[in-house]
Amino acid sequence: HITQIIRKPDSGKTTLMMEGMVATQKLGGMVFLLDSEHKFSMGRLKLMGGKPEDVMVIQTDTLEEAWDGLEKILEEVKTLRE
């Protein structure tokens, strides 16, 4: 699944996202993150019970970088499934 979380600043988007990441990892899923706000913390994810070493994070500043990042993620998923 691809999920986008949009809300006003400081409304809990990052916490919600990290809870979803931890739950996905516990179910054996893969986690990829396009981080446009640059608020992702591997340390915080670990404190919440996640495995930072199993997360692919791509930080973006522009929409073009986000699309390029999405292409990288899709290529990685394709490689993992082969």
PDB file of N, CA, C and O in Angstrom:
ATOM      1  N   HIS A   1       0.830  -1.175   0.000  1.00  0.00           N
ATOM      2  CA  HIS A   1       0.000   0.000   0.000  1.00  0.00           C
ATOM      3  C   HIS A   1       0.883   1.249   0.000  1.00  0.00           C
ATOM      4  O   HIS A   1       1.932   1.260   0.610  1.00  0.00           O
ATOM      5  N   ILE A   2       0.420   2.294  -0.607  1.00  0.00           N
ATOM      6  CA  ILE A   2       1.073   3.587  -0.545  1.00  0.00           C
ATOM      7  C   ILE A   2       0.135   4.508   0.214  1.00  0.00           C
ATOM      8  O   ILE A   2      -1.047   4.606  -0.105  1.00  0.00           O
ATOM      9  N   THR A   3       0.654   5.156   1.253  1.00  0.00           N
ATOM     10  CA  THR A   3      -0.164   6.023   2.091  1.00  0.00           C
ATOM     11  C   THR A   3       0.457   7.400   2.161  1.00  0.00           C
ATOM     12  O   THR A   3       1.661   7.529   2.355  1.00  0.00           O
ATOM     13  N   GLN A   4      -0.357   8.421   2.026  1.00  0.00           N
ATOM     14  CA  GLN A   4       0.084   9.797   2.185  1.00  0.00           C
ATOM     15  C   GLN A   4      -0.719  10.407   3.321  1.00  0.00           C
ATOM     16  O   GLN A   4      -1.938  10.267   3.375  1.00  0.00           O
ATOM     17  N   ILE A   5      -0.016  11.055   4.244  1.00  0.00           N
ATOM     18  CA  ILE A   5      -0.678  11.683   5.381  1.00  0.00           C
ATOM     19  C   ILE A   5      -0.524  13.197   5.230  1.00  0.00           C
ATOM     20  O   ILE A   5       0.590  13.699   5.182  1.00  0.00           O
ATOM     21  N   ILE A   6      -1.667  13.882   5.159  1.00  0.00           N
ATOM     22  CA  ILE A   6      -1.651  15.338   4.997  1.00  0.00           C
ATOM     23  C   ILE A   6      -2.467  15.957   6.129  1.00  0.00           C
ATOM     24  O   ILE A   6      -3.641  15.614   6.315  1.00  0.00           O
ATOM     25  N   ARG A   7      -1.827  16.827   6.879  1.00  0.00           N
ATOM     26  CA  ARG A   7      -2.498  17.578   7.950  1.00  0.00           C
ATOM     27  C   ARG A   7      -1.674  18.824   8.223  1.00  0.00           C
ATOM     28  O   ARG A   7      -0.572  18.972   7.721  1.00  0.00           O
ATOM     29  N   LYS A   8      -2.190  19.673   9.084  1.00  0.00           N
ATOM     30  CA  LYS A   8      -1.456  20.882   9.447  1.00  0.00           C
ATOM     31  C   LYS A   8      -0.222  20.517  10.280  1.00  0.00           C
ATOM     32  O   LYS A   8      -0.140  19.410  10.829  1.00  0.00           O
ATOM     33  N   PRO A   9       0.747  21.419  10.377  1.00  0.00           N
ATOM     34  CA  PRO A   9       1.959  21.152  11.155  1.00  0.00           C
ATOM     35  C   PRO A   9       1.646  20.802  12.613  1.00  0.00           C
ATOM     36  O   PRO A   9       0.678  21.288  13.196  1.00  0.00           O
ATOM     37  N   ASP A  10       2.482  19.950  13.180  1.00  0.00           N
ATOM     38  CA  ASP A  10       2.378  19.550  14.588  1.00  0.00           C
ATOM     39  C   ASP A  10       1.023  18.940  14.944  1.00  0.00           C
ATOM     40  O   ASP A  10       0.493  19.166  16.031  1.00  0.00           O
ATOM     41  N   SER A  11       0.483  18.137  14.025  1.00  0.00           N
ATOM     42  CA  SER A  11      -0.810  17.502  14.288  1.00  0.00           C
ATOM     43  C   SER A  11      -0.679  15.995  14.493  1.00  0.00           C
ATOM     44  O   SER A  11      -1.688  15.293  14.559  1.00  0.00           O
ATOM     45  N   GLY A  12       0.570  15.476  14.578  1.00  0.00           N
ATOM     46  CA  GLY A  12       0.769  14.061  14.859  1.00  0.00           C
ATOM     47  C   GLY A  12       1.006  13.185  13.647  1.00  0.00           C
ATOM     48  O   GLY A  12       0.971  11.958  13.753  1.00  0.00           O
ATOM     49  N   LYS A  13       1.263  13.794  12.488  1.00  0.00           N
ATOM     50  CA  LYS A  13       1.476  13.004  11.267  1.00  0.00           C
ATOM     51  C   LYS A  13       2.660  12.047  11.410  1.00  0.00           C
ATOM     52  O   LYS A  13       2.563  10.880  11.045  1.00  0.00           O
ATOM     53  N   THR A  14       3.768  12.541  11.949  1.00  0.00           N
ATOM     54  CA  THR A  14       4.968  11.716  12.060  1.00  0.00           C
ATOM     55  C   THR A  14       4.743  10.567  13.031  1.00  0.00           C
ATOM     56  O   THR A  14       5.130   9.426  12.758  1.00  0.00           O
ATOM     57  N   THR A  15       4.106  10.828  14.153  1.00  0.00           N
ATOM     58  CA  THR A  15       3.827   9.771  15.126  1.00  0.00           C
ATOM     59  C   THR A  15       2.911   8.715  14.515  1.00  0.00           C
ATOM     60  O   THR A  15       3.164   7.505  14.651  1.00  0.00           O
ATOM     61  N   LEU A  16       1.869   9.131  13.837  1.00  0.00           N
ATOM     62  CA  LEU A  16       0.956   8.197  13.185  1.00  0.00           C
ATOM     63  C   LEU A  16       1.695   7.351  12.158  1.00  0.00           C
ATOM     64  O   LEU A  16       1.533   6.126  12.103  1.00  0.00           O
ATOM     65  N   MET A  17       2.549   7.998  11.373  1.00  0.00           N
ATOM     66  CA  MET A  17       3.315   7.286  10.353  1.00  0.00           C
ATOM     67  C   MET A  17       4.242   6.259  10.988  1.00  0.00           C
ATOM     68  O   MET A  17       4.337   5.123  10.536  1.00  0.00           O
ATOM     69  N   MET A  18       4.918   6.644  12.064  1.00  0.00           N
ATOM     70  CA  MET A  18       5.848   5.716  12.710  1.00  0.00           C
ATOM     71  C   MET A  18       5.111   4.530  13.338  1.00  0.00           C
ATOM     72  O   MET A  18       5.597   3.414  13.307  1.00  0.00           O
ATOM     73  N   GLU A  19       3.941   4.765  13.897  1.00  0.00           N
ATOM     74  CA  GLU A  19       3.140   3.662  14.442  1.00  0.00           C
ATOM     75  C   GLU A  19       2.766   2.684  13.329  1.00  0.00           C
ATOM     76  O   GLU A  19       2.810   1.470  13.521  1.00  0.00           O
ATOM     77  N   GLY A  20       2.430   3.220  12.167  1.00  0.00           N
ATOM     78  CA  GLY A  20       2.128   2.359  11.018  1.00  0.00           C
ATOM     79  C   GLY A  20       3.347   1.588  10.542  1.00  0.00           C
ATOM     80  O   GLY A  20       3.250   0.419  10.164  1.00  0.00           O
ATOM     81  N   MET A  21       4.513   2.230  10.580  1.00  0.00           N
ATOM     82  CA  MET A  21       5.756   1.567  10.176  1.00  0.00           C
ATOM     83  C   MET A  21       6.067   0.395  11.102  1.00  0.00           C
ATOM     84  O   MET A  21       6.412  -0.704  10.653  1.00  0.00           O
ATOM     85  N   VAL A  22       5.943   0.628  12.408  1.00  0.00           N
ATOM     86  CA  VAL A  22       6.221  -0.428  13.396  1.00  0.00           C
ATOM     87  C   VAL A  22       5.250  -1.592  13.195  1.00  0.00           C
ATOM     88  O   VAL A  22       5.657  -2.756  13.175  1.00  0.00           O
ATOM     89  N   ALA A  23       3.975  -1.288  13.014  1.00  0.00           N
ATOM     90  CA  ALA A  23       2.976  -2.341  12.816  1.00  0.00           C
ATOM     91  C   ALA A  23       3.268  -3.131  11.544  1.00  0.00           C
ATOM     92  O   ALA A  23       3.165  -4.367  11.528  1.00  0.00           O
ATOM     93  N   THR A  24       3.649  -2.446  10.481  1.00  0.00           N
ATOM     94  CA  THR A  24       3.974  -3.113   9.217  1.00  0.00           C
ATOM     95  C   THR A  24       5.167  -4.039   9.388  1.00  0.00           C
ATOM     96  O   THR A  24       5.159  -5.177   8.920  1.00  0.00           O
ATOM     97  N   GLN A  25       6.199  -3.556  10.079  1.00  0.00           N
ATOM     98  CA  GLN A  25       7.376  -4.393  10.305  1.00  0.00           C
ATOM     99  C   GLN A  25       7.028  -5.625  11.137  1.00  0.00           C
ATOM    100  O   GLN A  25       7.512  -6.722  10.864  1.00  0.00           O
ATOM    101  N   LYS A  26       6.189  -5.457  12.145  1.00  0.00           N
ATOM    102  CA  LYS A  26       5.806  -6.595  13.002  1.00  0.00           C
ATOM    103  C   LYS A  26       5.053  -7.658  12.212  1.00  0.00           C
ATOM    104  O   LYS A  26       5.100  -8.833  12.553  1.00  0.00           O
ATOM    105  N   LEU A  27       4.375  -7.242  11.142  1.00  0.00           N
ATOM    106  CA  LEU A  27       3.653  -8.190  10.285  1.00  0.00           C
ATOM    107  C   LEU A  27       4.543  -8.747   9.171  1.00  0.00           C
ATOM    108  O   LEU A  27       4.082  -9.492   8.320  1.00  0.00           O
ATOM    109  N   GLY A  28       5.813  -8.333   9.156  1.00  0.00           N
ATOM    110  CA  GLY A  28       6.749  -8.840   8.157  1.00  0.00           C
ATOM    111  C   GLY A  28       6.790  -8.035   6.870  1.00  0.00           C
ATOM    112  O   GLY A  28       7.386  -8.473   5.889  1.00  0.00           O
ATOM    113  N   GLY A  29       6.169  -6.871   6.872  1.00  0.00           N
ATOM    114  CA  GLY A  29       6.134  -6.040   5.667  1.00  0.00           C
ATOM    115  C   GLY A  29       7.384  -5.193   5.501  1.00  0.00           C
ATOM    116  O   GLY A  29       8.196  -5.056   6.414  1.00  0.00           O
ATOM    117  N   MET A  30       7.524  -4.625   4.310  1.00  0.00           N
ATOM    118  CA  MET A  30       8.634  -3.734   3.992  1.00  0.00           C
ATOM    119  C   MET A  30       8.183  -2.292   4.190  1.00  0.00           C
ATOM    120  O   MET A  30       7.020  -1.966   3.919  1.00  0.00           O
ATOM    121  N   VAL A  31       9.108  -1.448   4.641  1.00  0.00           N
ATOM    122  CA  VAL A  31       8.778  -0.049   4.889  1.00  0.00           C
ATOM    123  C   VAL A  31       9.711   0.849   4.081  1.00  0.00           C
ATOM    124  O   VAL A  31      10.931   0.737   4.165  1.00  0.00           O
ATOM    125  N   PHE A  32       9.110   1.719   3.288  1.00  0.00           N
ATOM    126  CA  PHE A  32       9.823   2.734   2.510  1.00  0.00           C
ATOM    127  C   PHE A  32       9.206   4.073   2.866  1.00  0.00           C
ATOM    128  O   PHE A  32       7.996   4.175   3.016  1.00  0.00           O
ATOM    129  N   LEU A  33      10.017   5.107   2.988  1.00  0.00           N
ATOM    130  CA  LEU A  33       9.512   6.417   3.372  1.00  0.00           C
ATOM    131  C   LEU A  33      10.069   7.510   2.482  1.00  0.00           C
ATOM    132  O   LEU A  33      11.269   7.624   2.306  1.00  0.00           O
ATOM    133  N   LEU A  34       9.155   8.293   1.899  1.00  0.00           N
ATOM    134  CA  LEU A  34       9.527   9.536   1.221  1.00  0.00           C
ATOM    135  C   LEU A  34       9.259  10.639   2.234  1.00  0.00           C
ATOM    136  O   LEU A  34       8.107  10.917   2.561  1.00  0.00           O
ATOM    137  N   ASP A  35      10.307  11.239   2.763  1.00  0.00           N
ATOM    138  CA  ASP A  35      10.190  12.216   3.837  1.00  0.00           C
ATOM    139  C   ASP A  35      10.371  13.625   3.291  1.00  0.00           C
ATOM    140  O   ASP A  35      11.481  14.065   3.039  1.00  0.00           O
ATOM    141  N   SER A  36       9.270  14.344   3.133  1.00  0.00           N
ATOM    142  CA  SER A  36       9.344  15.704   2.583  1.00  0.00           C
ATOM    143  C   SER A  36       9.460  16.758   3.680  1.00  0.00           C
ATOM    144  O   SER A  36       9.785  17.901   3.400  1.00  0.00           O
ATOM    145  N   GLU A  37       9.195  16.378   4.924  1.00  0.00           N
ATOM    146  CA  GLU A  37       9.279  17.345   6.022  1.00  0.00           C
ATOM    147  C   GLU A  37      10.591  17.224   6.796  1.00  0.00           C
ATOM    148  O   GLU A  37      10.867  18.035   7.670  1.00  0.00           O
ATOM    149  N   HIS A  38      11.362  16.196   6.503  1.00  0.00           N
ATOM    150  CA  HIS A  38      12.660  15.978   7.151  1.00  0.00           C
ATOM    151  C   HIS A  38      12.540  15.892   8.671  1.00  0.00           C
ATOM    152  O   HIS A  38      13.373  16.394   9.403  1.00  0.00           O
ATOM    153  N   LYS A  39      11.473  15.212   9.140  1.00  0.00           N
ATOM    154  CA  LYS A  39      11.252  15.052  10.574  1.00  0.00           C
ATOM    155  C   LYS A  39      11.428  13.607  11.025  1.00  0.00           C
ATOM    156  O   LYS A  39      11.239  13.300  12.189  1.00  0.00           O
ATOM    157  N   PHE A  40      11.768  12.728  10.109  1.00  0.00           N
ATOM    158  CA  PHE A  40      11.892  11.321  10.465  1.00  0.00           C
ATOM    159  C   PHE A  40      13.134  11.099  11.313  1.00  0.00           C
ATOM    160  O   PHE A  40      14.213  11.586  11.006  1.00  0.00           O
ATOM    161  N   SER A  41      12.981  10.336  12.390  1.00  0.00           N
ATOM    162  CA  SER A  41      14.084  10.035  13.298  1.00  0.00           C
ATOM    163  C   SER A  41      14.211   8.528  13.478  1.00  0.00           C
ATOM    164  O   SER A  41      13.295   7.877  13.978  1.00  0.00           O
ATOM    165  N   MET A  42      15.348   7.980  13.035  1.00  0.00           N
ATOM    166  CA  MET A  42      15.595   6.546  13.217  1.00  0.00           C
ATOM    167  C   MET A  42      15.595   6.189  14.707  1.00  0.00           C
ATOM    168  O   MET A  42      15.095   5.141  15.097  1.00  0.00           O
ATOM    169  N   GLY A  43      16.147   7.072  15.539  1.00  0.00           N
ATOM    170  CA  GLY A  43      16.180   6.823  16.981  1.00  0.00           C
ATOM    171  C   GLY A  43      14.786   6.734  17.579  1.00  0.00           C
ATOM    172  O   GLY A  43      14.499   5.867  18.411  1.00  0.00           O
ATOM    173  N   ARG A  44      13.920   7.627  17.149  1.00  0.00           N
ATOM    174  CA  ARG A  44      12.533   7.611  17.637  1.00  0.00           C
ATOM    175  C   ARG A  44      11.813   6.349  17.175  1.00  0.00           C
ATOM    176  O   ARG A  44      11.060   5.741  17.936  1.00  0.00           O
ATOM    177  N   LEU A  45      12.056   5.947  15.928  1.00  0.00           N
ATOM    178  CA  LEU A  45      11.444   4.710  15.430  1.00  0.00           C
ATOM    179  C   LEU A  45      11.885   3.528  16.281  1.00  0.00           C
ATOM    180  O   LEU A  45      11.069   2.677  16.659  1.00  0.00           O
ATOM    181  N   LYS A  46      13.156   3.469  16.616  1.00  0.00           N
ATOM    182  CA  LYS A  46      13.672   2.375  17.446  1.00  0.00           C
ATOM    183  C   LYS A  46      13.012   2.386  18.825  1.00  0.00           C
ATOM    184  O   LYS A  46      12.640   1.329  19.347  1.00  0.00           O
ATOM    185  N   LEU A  47      12.856   3.568  19.422  1.00  0.00           N
ATOM    186  CA  LEU A  47      12.190   3.675  20.726  1.00  0.00           C
ATOM    187  C   LEU A  47      10.748   3.189  20.671  1.00  0.00           C
ATOM    188  O   LEU A  47      10.218   2.677  21.657  1.00  0.00           O
ATOM    189  N   MET A  48      10.123   3.328  19.503  1.00  0.00           N
ATOM    190  CA  MET A  48       8.728   2.902  19.342  1.00  0.00           C
ATOM    191  C   MET A  48       8.621   1.415  19.010  1.00  0.00           C
ATOM    192  O   MET A  48       7.523   0.898  18.826  1.00  0.00           O
ATOM    193  N   GLY A  49       9.771   0.723  18.920  1.00  0.00           N
ATOM    194  CA  GLY A  49       9.751  -0.717  18.659  1.00  0.00           C
ATOM    195  C   GLY A  49      10.029  -1.092  17.219  1.00  0.00           C
ATOM    196  O   GLY A  49       9.907  -2.256  16.847  1.00  0.00           O
ATOM    197  N   GLY A  50      10.418  -0.124  16.397  1.00  0.00           N
ATOM    198  CA  GLY A  50      10.703  -0.400  14.991  1.00  0.00           C
ATOM    199  C   GLY A  50      12.148  -0.813  14.768  1.00  0.00           C
ATOM    200  O   GLY A  50      12.979  -0.760  15.672  1.00  0.00           O
ATOM    201  N   LYS A  51      12.426  -1.244  13.553  1.00  0.00           N
ATOM    202  CA  LYS A  51      13.765  -1.661  13.150  1.00  0.00           C
ATOM    203  C   LYS A  51      14.285  -0.684  12.091  1.00  0.00           C
ATOM    204  O   LYS A  51      14.042  -0.871  10.900  1.00  0.00           O
ATOM    205  N   PRO A  52      15.014   0.354  12.515  1.00  0.00           N
ATOM    206  CA  PRO A  52      15.500   1.353  11.566  1.00  0.00           C
ATOM    207  C   PRO A  52      16.338   0.774  10.435  1.00  0.00           C
ATOM    208  O   PRO A  52      16.315   1.280   9.320  1.00  0.00           O
ATOM    209  N   GLU A  53      17.055  -0.297  10.713  1.00  0.00           N
ATOM    210  CA  GLU A  53      17.916  -0.897   9.691  1.00  0.00           C
ATOM    211  C   GLU A  53      17.117  -1.506   8.539  1.00  0.00           C
ATOM    212  O   GLU A  53      17.667  -1.777   7.469  1.00  0.00           O
ATOM    213  N   ASP A  54      15.826  -1.705   8.738  1.00  0.00           N
ATOM    214  CA  ASP A  54      14.975  -2.287   7.708  1.00  0.00           C
ATOM    215  C   ASP A  54      14.075  -1.261   7.022  1.00  0.00           C
ATOM    216  O   ASP A  54      13.071  -1.615   6.416  1.00  0.00           O
ATOM    217  N   VAL A  55      14.423   0.018   7.134  1.00  0.00           N
ATOM    218  CA  VAL A  55      13.626   1.086   6.527  1.00  0.00           C
ATOM    219  C   VAL A  55      14.460   1.791   5.458  1.00  0.00           C
ATOM    220  O   VAL A  55      15.603   2.154   5.689  1.00  0.00           O
ATOM    221  N   MET A  56      13.866   1.980   4.286  1.00  0.00           N
ATOM    222  CA  MET A  56      14.513   2.773   3.233  1.00  0.00           C
ATOM    223  C   MET A  56      13.893   4.166   3.278  1.00  0.00           C
ATOM    224  O   MET A  56      12.692   4.319   3.077  1.00  0.00           O
ATOM    225  N   VAL A  57      14.720   5.170   3.601  1.00  0.00           N
ATOM    226  CA  VAL A  57      14.243   6.545   3.715  1.00  0.00           C
ATOM    227  C   VAL A  57      14.840   7.383   2.589  1.00  0.00           C
ATOM    228  O   VAL A  57      16.046   7.362   2.369  1.00  0.00           O
ATOM    229  N   ILE A  58      13.978   8.103   1.897  1.00  0.00           N
ATOM    230  CA  ILE A  58      14.415   9.035   0.864  1.00  0.00           C
ATOM    231  C   ILE A  58      13.854  10.398   1.246  1.00  0.00           C
ATOM    232  O   ILE A  58      12.642  10.576   1.325  1.00  0.00           O
ATOM    233  N   GLN A  59      14.756  11.348   1.541  1.00  0.00           N
ATOM    234  CA  GLN A  59      14.314  12.695   1.887  1.00  0.00           C
ATOM    235  C   GLN A  59      14.258  13.547   0.620  1.00  0.00           C
ATOM    236  O   GLN A  59      15.187  13.537  -0.179  1.00  0.00           O
ATOM    237  N   THR A  60      13.151  14.272   0.476  1.00  0.00           N
ATOM    238  CA  THR A  60      12.937  15.078  -0.724  1.00  0.00           C
ATOM    239  C   THR A  60      12.627  16.527  -0.351  1.00  0.00           C
ATOM    240  O   THR A  60      12.128  16.801   0.736  1.00  0.00           O
ATOM    241  N   ASP A  61      12.932  17.419  -1.268  1.00  0.00           N
ATOM    242  CA  ASP A  61      12.607  18.833  -1.089  1.00  0.00           C
ATOM    243  C   ASP A  61      11.616  19.316  -2.142  1.00  0.00           C
ATOM    244  O   ASP A  61      10.939  20.318  -1.945  1.00  0.00           O
ATOM    245  N   THR A  62      11.545  18.604  -3.263  1.00  0.00           N
ATOM    246  CA  THR A  62      10.673  19.030  -4.364  1.00  0.00           C
ATOM    247  C   THR A  62       9.810  17.871  -4.826  1.00  0.00           C
ATOM    248  O   THR A  62      10.102  16.701  -4.538  1.00  0.00           O
ATOM    249  N   LEU A  63       8.777  18.189  -5.564  1.00  0.00           N
ATOM    250  CA  LEU A  63       7.902  17.159  -6.120  1.00  0.00           C
ATOM    251  C   LEU A  63       8.674  16.261  -7.080  1.00  0.00           C
ATOM    252  O   LEU A  63       8.488  15.048  -7.102  1.00  0.00           O
ATOM    253  N   GLU A  64       9.580  16.850  -7.851  1.00  0.00           N
ATOM    254  CA  GLU A  64      10.395  16.063  -8.781  1.00  0.00           C
ATOM    255  C   GLU A  64      11.250  15.044  -8.017  1.00  0.00           C
ATOM    256  O   GLU A  64      11.348  13.888  -8.421  1.00  0.00           O
ATOM    257  N   GLU A  65      11.851  15.461  -6.917  1.00  0.00           N
ATOM    258  CA  GLU A  65      12.637  14.531  -6.101  1.00  0.00           C
ATOM    259  C   GLU A  65      11.751  13.427  -5.528  1.00  0.00           C
ATOM    260  O   GLU A  65      12.172  12.279  -5.418  1.00  0.00           O
ATOM    261  N   ALA A  66      10.524  13.771  -5.157  1.00  0.00           N
ATOM    262  CA  ALA A  66       9.596  12.776  -4.632  1.00  0.00           C
ATOM    263  C   ALA A  66       9.284  11.714  -5.689  1.00  0.00           C
ATOM    264  O   ALA A  66       9.269  10.518  -5.400  1.00  0.00           O
ATOM    265  N   TRP A  67       9.041  12.135  -6.928  1.00  0.00           N
ATOM    266  CA  TRP A  67       8.774  11.178  -8.008  1.00  0.00           C
ATOM    267  C   TRP A  67       9.991  10.299  -8.270  1.00  0.00           C
ATOM    268  O   TRP A  67       9.866   9.095  -8.474  1.00  0.00           O
ATOM    269  N   ASP A  68      11.185  10.920  -8.257  1.00  0.00           N
ATOM    270  CA  ASP A  68      12.413  10.134  -8.431  1.00  0.00           C
ATOM    271  C   ASP A  68      12.557   9.125  -7.295  1.00  0.00           C
ATOM    272  O   ASP A  68      12.941   7.975  -7.515  1.00  0.00           O
ATOM    273  N   GLY A  69      12.237   9.550  -6.081  1.00  0.00           N
ATOM    274  CA  GLY A  69      12.302   8.647  -4.931  1.00  0.00           C
ATOM    275  C   GLY A  69      11.320   7.500  -5.055  1.00  0.00           C
ATOM    276  O   GLY A  69      11.633   6.352  -4.732  1.00  0.00           O
ATOM    277  N   LEU A  70      10.117   7.803  -5.530  1.00  0.00           N
ATOM    278  CA  LEU A  70       9.115   6.758  -5.726  1.00  0.00           C
ATOM    279  C   LEU A  70       9.601   5.736  -6.748  1.00  0.00           C
ATOM    280  O   LEU A  70       9.427   4.527  -6.568  1.00  0.00           O
ATOM    281  N   GLU A  71      10.238   6.207  -7.807  1.00  0.00           N
ATOM    282  CA  GLU A  71      10.803   5.285  -8.801  1.00  0.00           C
ATOM    283  C   GLU A  71      11.854   4.373  -8.172  1.00  0.00           C
ATOM    284  O   GLU A  71      11.894   3.171  -8.446  1.00  0.00           O
ATOM    285  N   LYS A  72      12.705   4.929  -7.303  1.00  0.00           N
ATOM    286  CA  LYS A  72      13.719   4.120  -6.613  1.00  0.00           C
ATOM    287  C   LYS A  72      13.066   3.056  -5.740  1.00  0.00           C
ATOM    288  O   LYS A  72      13.514   1.914  -5.707  1.00  0.00           O
ATOM    289  N   ILE A  73      12.016   3.450  -5.042  1.00  0.00           N
ATOM    290  CA  ILE A  73      11.312   2.502  -4.175  1.00  0.00           C
ATOM    291  C   ILE A  73      10.706   1.383  -5.002  1.00  0.00           C
ATOM    292  O   ILE A  73      10.833   0.198  -4.672  1.00  0.00           O
ATOM    293  N   LEU A  74      10.043   1.726  -6.095  1.00  0.00           N
ATOM    294  CA  LEU A  74       9.424   0.703  -6.940  1.00  0.00           C
ATOM    295  C   LEU A  74      10.465  -0.240  -7.527  1.00  0.00           C
ATOM    296  O   LEU A  74      10.233  -1.451  -7.623  1.00  0.00           O
ATOM    297  N   GLU A  75      11.627   0.288  -7.911  1.00  0.00           N
ATOM    298  CA  GLU A  75      12.711  -0.560  -8.413  1.00  0.00           C
ATOM    299  C   GLU A  75      13.204  -1.514  -7.321  1.00  0.00           C
ATOM    300  O   GLU A  75      13.467  -2.686  -7.588  1.00  0.00           O
ATOM    301  N   GLU A  76      13.315  -1.011  -6.100  1.00  0.00           N
ATOM    302  CA  GLU A  76      13.764  -1.843  -4.980  1.00  0.00           C
ATOM    303  C   GLU A  76      12.774  -2.961  -4.698  1.00  0.00           C
ATOM    304  O   GLU A  76      13.158  -4.117  -4.492  1.00  0.00           O
ATOM    305  N   VAL A  77      11.496  -2.636  -4.709  1.00  0.00           N
ATOM    306  CA  VAL A  77      10.462  -3.656  -4.483  1.00  0.00           C
ATOM    307  C   VAL A  77      10.523  -4.711  -5.576  1.00  0.00           C
ATOM    308  O   VAL A  77      10.461  -5.916  -5.302  1.00  0.00           O
ATOM    309  N   LYS A  78      10.667  -4.285  -6.814  1.00  0.00           N
ATOM    310  CA  LYS A  78      10.765  -5.227  -7.945  1.00  0.00           C
ATOM    311  C   LYS A  78      11.953  -6.156  -7.753  1.00  0.00           C
ATOM    312  O   LYS A  78      11.849  -7.365  -7.946  1.00  0.00           O
ATOM    313  N   THR A  79      13.107  -5.593  -7.345  1.00  0.00           N
ATOM    314  CA  THR A  79      14.308  -6.397  -7.119  1.00  0.00           C
ATOM    315  C   THR A  79      14.090  -7.394  -5.996  1.00  0.00           C
ATOM    316  O   THR A  79      14.495  -8.561  -6.102  1.00  0.00           O
ATOM    317  N   LEU A  80      13.451  -6.974  -4.920  1.00  0.00           N
ATOM    318  CA  LEU A  80      13.217  -7.861  -3.773  1.00  0.00           C
ATOM    319  C   LEU A  80      12.273  -9.001  -4.108  1.00  0.00           C
ATOM    320  O   LEU A  80      12.357 -10.079  -3.544  1.00  0.00           O
ATOM    321  N   ARG A  81      11.354  -8.770  -5.035  1.00  0.00           N
ATOM    322  CA  ARG A  81      10.389  -9.807  -5.408  1.00  0.00           C
ATOM    323  C   ARG A  81      10.934 -10.819  -6.394  1.00  0.00           C
ATOM    324  O   ARG A  81      10.344 -11.855  -6.615  1.00  0.00           O
ATOM    325  N   GLU A  82      12.077 -10.505  -7.035  1.00  0.00           N
ATOM    326  CA  GLU A  82      12.643 -11.411  -8.049  1.00  0.00           C
ATOM    327  C   GLU A  82      13.375 -12.568  -7.400  1.00  0.00           C
ATOM    328  O   GLU A  82      13.760 -12.634  -6.329  1.00  0.00           O
TER     329      GLU A  82
END
